[in-house]
Amino acid sequence: MSDTAIAVVGVGCRFPDAWTPEEFWSNIDNGVISMRPLPDDLLRASGVDEETLRGSDYVRVGTRLPGAAEFAADFFGYTPREAELIDPQHRIFLEVAWEALERAGHISSADAKTVGVFAGSGVGPYSAALFAAKARTEGVAAAVGDLDLTLGGEVDFLPSRTAYKLGLRGPALSVQTGCSSSLYALNYAALSLLAGECDIALAGGSAVQEPLLGYRHKPGRALSDDGQCRSFDHRSNGTNHGSGVGVVVLRRLADALADGDEVLAVLYGSAVGNDGPDKIGYVAPSPAGITRVVSGALNVSGISAERLRYVEAHGTATPLGDQVELAALTTALRRTSAGTGYCRLGSVMSNIGHTGPTAGIAGFIKAVHIAGTGVLPPHPAFERPREPGVLAESPFTISTELGHSTDDCYVLVNSVGMGGSNAAAVLGPPPARTRAAAPRREKVRLQLSARNRTELDALSRKLADALERSELPPADVMYTLRVGRRDFEERRVVTAEPGRLAAALRLPRPPLVKSRRSPARRAALVIGADSAIPADIRELLLAALPAGTETFTDTAAVPADRFVILVGTGPQPGEDRHVLREDAPDLRDEVEAALTEAWLQGVPVDWTPLSPDTGRRIALPSYPFTRQRYWALDRVSLAPGAGAAASAASAASAAPVADTAGDDVEAGLLAIWRDLFGVPAIGLDDHFGALGGTSLLAVQLALEIENRFGCMVNVHRAGGSKVTVRRLAELVRAQKDMSGTPNTGLGDELDRGDDEFIDADLKLPLGSVASARSRGKDFLLTGATGFLGAFLLRELLDHTTGRIYCVVRADDEAAGMDRLRAAAQKFTLPEPDAERVHVVPADLRDLAKAGEVYRDGELGRRVGHIVHCAAKVVFTEPYRTLREENVLPMADLLTWARGHGIRDFSYVSSLAAAGPAMGSANRYLETRAQSLDPQAGSYGAGKWVCERLLTRAEEDGMRVRVFRPGLIMSSSRTGAGNDKDLIYFALISGLAVGGHPQDDRVLMMSPVDLVANAIVELALSPGSIGRAYHLVAERGVSMRRLFALLGAAGLPTEPMPLADWQQRVRRLALETGNPILSAAALLELEGHDDDELAVQAAGWQPWLSRKGLDPRLTGQTLRRGIEFLARRDDLVMKLVGDLVARDEESETER
């Protein structure tokens, strides 16, 4: 085995008529030609005018790249706006690179190998069109200076973008040699591997011609007169543009064999070079230049010419190009062989056209198939050579029939770059595998994961198809899924005999299949002092579990958030624990079962210690990306001569409102928005979110407004995703006092017109109360998958004995239970008791209908008490929008309950539904009767309306309790908190910038565990009927005080004026792009200016005293909340991880 041999261990590609390598290779074997006539409407949409379309010289033939306009933006963490500004060449290359690494079995985040990216591409028509559109409307300087357009389209950033998004730390090199770019990239990828710069290398290219389709034929130029590319044929008179993206995964051959990689082919050598001046013109090919490079590749590879069975030529189908290339290839091969007709000749350009910088890798991927299988594909549309005598005397034959090599199949790939940069590579068949296959077994455990259940189900179906279509060894499938896949939170384990795996994957149901959503968590190993477990089994467990996994002798000492592997013979499995029976006949299988369960529960597992010497990676179906169309050119005119007005009109066609500014403020804001979004036509009433606005863009917008107008507008409170230029203009004018009284200022008050909806909702029909019936004993809970709801479910299980029916938005009961389990796990709560918790899979808005069909009307018979916690907690949407989520479902729920005689109703409202009582010195009284506070905002107004509906329901006998919590903070016991909590975002941001605001406005808050405990125990108390409870301390706390508490808990910060603090957070948000900082920068604290603000909270005081509880937060509670979030969220960890870790270390030292 050569020390310089390079293994091809994975392939990903997207070519015309082919989403996958298998489809591409099938098309090649079957001689499929992808150049076809294009419909007129498609050509018009790509910018072809009628005169051109009717011209006799216009060639309406081309190829289409599947999914060219689509992208899995959400998967790769891009907003819609960002996705539209990234050239499809970059986007598709990113997807294909992922697929190639997955097929190679080396996408795992646990894989410590260094991976490099070497790629070639060119200027994409998509980016060029966006640049031209901006230049037309705003000038060339604005287009040149647009960083987003530069990063999204420049060829330099394709490899580094891929490395950034895939987490690759090897070299990231952009190679630009024209048509030979991707084969040049392959050469340098191989050299980088041999130099030890990386362990794995991605090599490839990307070319996407859309939206340019069709062309005007000009005699004597490179493009053919009929759109076909007939390489080496007597009719050849040019080529056609094609699109394609291809990536191969390379490793040193010795490493690949040792790791059990599937070697598809072996790269024995490659060479590159330039023609120099020895040719008739710069763009003309040079026979001597091509000969030198091909000879160099053969010499480096150590493969003599007579061993070649196929040469994949460049094959542009221009008369001069084909003639020069054929002569150069013949000369090169003649240096080591005088034979004739022993080697087939072909070019993939005859199938898919000229893919520009991707041409070399397209030919190489075709050659991988030939070398690996021995299949000699046909050369399509070939009739006879232009010079039959030249071909007959050469080493080559050209055939339109499929053939097979009778011996080892070696292939040479040649790529010619316009301008003279040439590349060649020599491949051969894969050697026999040296690593043993995974042992056959009666039962196999397959583990799959995805971002969500829909994609997990799609991945399961793809794997089932693969198992049924080919004879994949199940044990190696299991091994590949373990060591060669990235772990996501939605997880599934299939345990079955090999013959039942496909069926179980198609219908993932217990007992063969277990699925759950599992955020990352830690494990603990419990081994009793008298355990007889062998030392090697113990070491194996610890080697597979994450470093730092603790071992205990008693489960009572294990922290509540750990998944426990309990070694013993007596204990029974339970929630959050797996029992590894030390008396089992096959202890290694017991270990595997325990680790599989740990993985299912979210624990990272290193599987290599279980299979140090056996197991082979095999190519399996890649991730089922959920793609959407992102095509900014839909809003840009591509017609020749289209000026700025035409482009603007086209771009604005989807918006009903014209973009004409009414005054200087609106004009200035429109200019800011256009620059921010890179969209030339924006209307005064276009929504910030619909244009792709993010929290980081909101910060940029606020700073731009401050720079231009000298005032600060909080985009979040002004409407958030719904804010418009018109709304911001009102706020700017108000602050500058330019147009009198504004429309209510900061945006937290009710919008104009909402009073009509509120009046109508107060009169919503509630139906009549059914006649008396035997009282149900069970509870119905809404919102159980949310933060407070998950704690309420736990309290109901602890304080009641019957069933708890949970309304969960899910496809079925099993999926709903998975969501409940995931919520419990997220907040470190015990897993819900499946015997007592019953899922009602329904949207709250459809509960009345679902309640009738659910288990033949069981809800109406068994439920006696409803705890309604579900709500959409949003402060930036108008009442007319929020009522659809919060008010109308409440009315429907009340109507359904009354219709079934269910009289007990506990409602989780909010302090936002209350207001300061007149004559009470701004005291919020704990009464059911409340006037609507005009400052309540849309969310508070919705809660207020719901309370009024409950008052009406009480008039004919319903027993109602109302609970009004304030801000709900993390658990006082575990620190479990809400990862969307803006107060914690502010605290974390303060720690990140080292300062806190001198802000004494008062906030009302309580820990979530206290609030949930109080709601359930008070709801069960007869004395609570008809009452309202304010679940807060009677005195609030300021942001200054919260930071002081943190300082006392070991996390000090420096005081600074509020405006300075906000500015510092904004600047860091822009520097880092961290969305937590962005959200905090937009946070306008909803505190009260009066530091003596008091909320009457007498109702729960007797309960607090009896329980010995205090709702006031401590520094340790706040700190535990921050540490909890940091352990579970990398974005938090990046901001405060070092600070928390340093303080923990100092505590240990003390």
PDB file of N, CA and C in Angstrom, residues 827-859:
ATOM      1  N   PHE A 827     -36.685  21.127  32.670  1.00  0.00           N
ATOM      2  CA  PHE A 827     -36.710  21.883  33.920  1.00  0.00           C
ATOM      3  C   PHE A 827     -36.352  21.006  35.126  1.00  0.00           C
ATOM      4  N   THR A 828     -35.673  19.886  34.851  1.00  0.00           N
ATOM      5  CA  THR A 828     -35.176  18.963  35.889  1.00  0.00           C
ATOM      6  C   THR A 828     -36.281  18.511  36.834  1.00  0.00           C
ATOM      7  N   LEU A 829     -37.446  18.232  36.272  1.00  0.00           N
ATOM      8  CA  LEU A 829     -38.567  17.703  37.049  1.00  0.00           C
ATOM      9  C   LEU A 829     -38.686  16.214  36.805  1.00  0.00           C
ATOM     10  N   PRO A 830     -39.249  15.459  37.740  1.00  0.00           N
ATOM     11  CA  PRO A 830     -39.450  14.026  37.496  1.00  0.00           C
ATOM     12  C   PRO A 830     -40.333  13.790  36.281  1.00  0.00           C
ATOM     13  N   GLU A 831     -40.095  12.693  35.594  1.00  0.00           N
ATOM     14  CA  GLU A 831     -40.896  12.362  34.423  1.00  0.00           C
ATOM     15  C   GLU A 831     -42.352  12.143  34.830  1.00  0.00           C
ATOM     16  N   PRO A 832     -43.308  12.658  34.052  1.00  0.00           N
ATOM     17  CA  PRO A 832     -44.721  12.489  34.401  1.00  0.00           C
ATOM     18  C   PRO A 832     -45.109  11.007  34.499  1.00  0.00           C
ATOM     19  N   ASP A 833     -45.973  10.708  35.445  1.00  0.00           N
ATOM     20  CA  ASP A 833     -46.469   9.348  35.658  1.00  0.00           C
ATOM     21  C   ASP A 833     -47.425   8.988  34.531  1.00  0.00           C
ATOM     22  N   ALA A 834     -47.020   8.084  33.677  1.00  0.00           N
ATOM     23  CA  ALA A 834     -47.834   7.726  32.511  1.00  0.00           C
ATOM     24  C   ALA A 834     -49.146   7.060  32.889  1.00  0.00           C
ATOM     25  N   GLU A 835     -49.236   6.527  34.101  1.00  0.00           N
ATOM     26  CA  GLU A 835     -50.486   5.922  34.543  1.00  0.00           C
ATOM     27  C   GLU A 835     -51.530   6.976  34.883  1.00  0.00           C
ATOM     28  N   ARG A 836     -51.056   8.131  35.334  1.00  0.00           N
ATOM     29  CA  ARG A 836     -51.999   9.161  35.779  1.00  0.00           C
ATOM     30  C   ARG A 836     -52.128  10.321  34.793  1.00  0.00           C
ATOM     31  N   VAL A 837     -51.098  10.572  34.046  1.00  0.00           N
ATOM     32  CA  VAL A 837     -51.134  11.688  33.099  1.00  0.00           C
ATOM     33  C   VAL A 837     -51.637  11.182  31.747  1.00  0.00           C
ATOM     34  N   HIS A 838     -52.682  11.799  31.244  1.00  0.00           N
ATOM     35  CA  HIS A 838     -53.278  11.399  29.976  1.00  0.00           C
ATOM     36  C   HIS A 838     -53.273  12.595  29.034  1.00  0.00           C
ATOM     37  N   VAL A 839     -52.753  12.377  27.841  1.00  0.00           N
ATOM     38  CA  VAL A 839     -52.597  13.467  26.877  1.00  0.00           C
ATOM     39  C   VAL A 839     -53.857  13.609  26.024  1.00  0.00           C
ATOM     40  N   VAL A 840     -54.314  14.845  25.892  1.00  0.00           N
ATOM     41  CA  VAL A 840     -55.379  15.183  24.949  1.00  0.00           C
ATOM     42  C   VAL A 840     -54.711  15.905  23.788  1.00  0.00           C
ATOM     43  N   PRO A 841     -54.441  15.205  22.677  1.00  0.00           N
ATOM     44  CA  PRO A 841     -53.704  15.846  21.573  1.00  0.00           C
ATOM     45  C   PRO A 841     -54.603  16.803  20.802  1.00  0.00           C
ATOM     46  N   ALA A 842     -54.510  18.067  21.118  1.00  0.00           N
ATOM     47  CA  ALA A 842     -55.394  19.041  20.482  1.00  0.00           C
ATOM     48  C   ALA A 842     -54.827  20.432  20.658  1.00  0.00           C
ATOM     49  N   ASP A 843     -55.180  21.295  19.734  1.00  0.00           N
ATOM     50  CA  ASP A 843     -54.944  22.718  19.907  1.00  0.00           C
ATOM     51  C   ASP A 843     -56.041  23.248  20.819  1.00  0.00           C
ATOM     52  N   LEU A 844     -55.686  24.159  21.708  1.00  0.00           N
ATOM     53  CA  LEU A 844     -56.668  24.675  22.654  1.00  0.00           C
ATOM     54  C   LEU A 844     -57.869  25.266  21.927  1.00  0.00           C
ATOM     55  N   ARG A 845     -57.631  25.818  20.749  1.00  0.00           N
ATOM     56  CA  ARG A 845     -58.734  26.422  20.001  1.00  0.00           C
ATOM     57  C   ARG A 845     -59.720  25.380  19.489  1.00  0.00           C
ATOM     58  N   ASP A 846     -59.310  24.109  19.465  1.00  0.00           N
ATOM     59  CA  ASP A 846     -60.186  23.033  18.988  1.00  0.00           C
ATOM     60  C   ASP A 846     -60.591  22.092  20.109  1.00  0.00           C
ATOM     61  N   LEU A 847     -60.440  22.544  21.368  1.00  0.00           N
ATOM     62  CA  LEU A 847     -60.678  21.621  22.476  1.00  0.00           C
ATOM     63  C   LEU A 847     -62.133  21.164  22.539  1.00  0.00           C
ATOM     64  N   ALA A 848     -63.058  22.070  22.258  1.00  0.00           N
ATOM     65  CA  ALA A 848     -64.463  21.673  22.328  1.00  0.00           C
ATOM     66  C   ALA A 848     -64.744  20.497  21.398  1.00  0.00           C
ATOM     67  N   LYS A 849     -64.212  20.578  20.196  1.00  0.00           N
ATOM     68  CA  LYS A 849     -64.404  19.485  19.246  1.00  0.00           C
ATOM     69  C   LYS A 849     -63.638  18.241  19.678  1.00  0.00           C
ATOM     70  N   ALA A 850     -62.364  18.459  20.107  1.00  0.00           N
ATOM     71  CA  ALA A 850     -61.552  17.316  20.520  1.00  0.00           C
ATOM     72  C   ALA A 850     -62.145  16.637  21.747  1.00  0.00           C
ATOM     73  N   GLY A 851     -62.710  17.429  22.664  1.00  0.00           N
ATOM     74  CA  GLY A 851     -63.271  16.855  23.881  1.00  0.00           C
ATOM     75  C   GLY A 851     -64.410  15.899  23.619  1.00  0.00           C
ATOM     76  N   GLU A 852     -65.127  16.119  22.526  1.00  0.00           N
ATOM     77  CA  GLU A 852     -66.248  15.238  22.208  1.00  0.00           C
ATOM     78  C   GLU A 852     -65.788  13.903  21.629  1.00  0.00           C
ATOM     79  N   VAL A 853     -64.688  13.934  20.874  1.00  0.00           N
ATOM     80  CA  VAL A 853     -64.247  12.696  20.214  1.00  0.00           C
ATOM     81  C   VAL A 853     -63.178  11.963  21.008  1.00  0.00           C
ATOM     82  N   TYR A 854     -62.547  12.652  21.943  1.00  0.00           N
ATOM     83  CA  TYR A 854     -61.451  12.033  22.708  1.00  0.00           C
ATOM     84  C   TYR A 854     -62.003  10.898  23.570  1.00  0.00           C
ATOM     85  N   ARG A 855     -61.581   9.700  23.261  1.00  0.00           N
ATOM     86  CA  ARG A 855     -61.970   8.513  24.027  1.00  0.00           C
ATOM     87  C   ARG A 855     -63.473   8.475  24.298  1.00  0.00           C
ATOM     88  N   ASP A 856     -64.225   8.754  23.234  1.00  0.00           N
ATOM     89  CA  ASP A 856     -65.685   8.652  23.298  1.00  0.00           C
ATOM     90  C   ASP A 856     -66.275   9.568  24.373  1.00  0.00           C
ATOM     91  N   GLY A 857     -65.771  10.801  24.454  1.00  0.00           N
ATOM     92  CA  GLY A 857     -66.336  11.773  25.384  1.00  0.00           C
ATOM     93  C   GLY A 857     -65.892  11.620  26.825  1.00  0.00           C
ATOM     94  N   GLU A 858     -64.765  10.976  27.032  1.00  0.00           N
ATOM     95  CA  GLU A 858     -64.298  10.699  28.396  1.00  0.00           C
ATOM     96  C   GLU A 858     -64.048  11.969  29.200  1.00  0.00           C
ATOM     97  N   LEU A 859     -63.572  13.029  28.558  1.00  0.00           N
ATOM     98  CA  LEU A 859     -63.250  14.253  29.290  1.00  0.00           C
ATOM     99  C   LEU A 859     -64.477  14.819  30.000  1.00  0.00           C
TER     100      LEU A 859
END
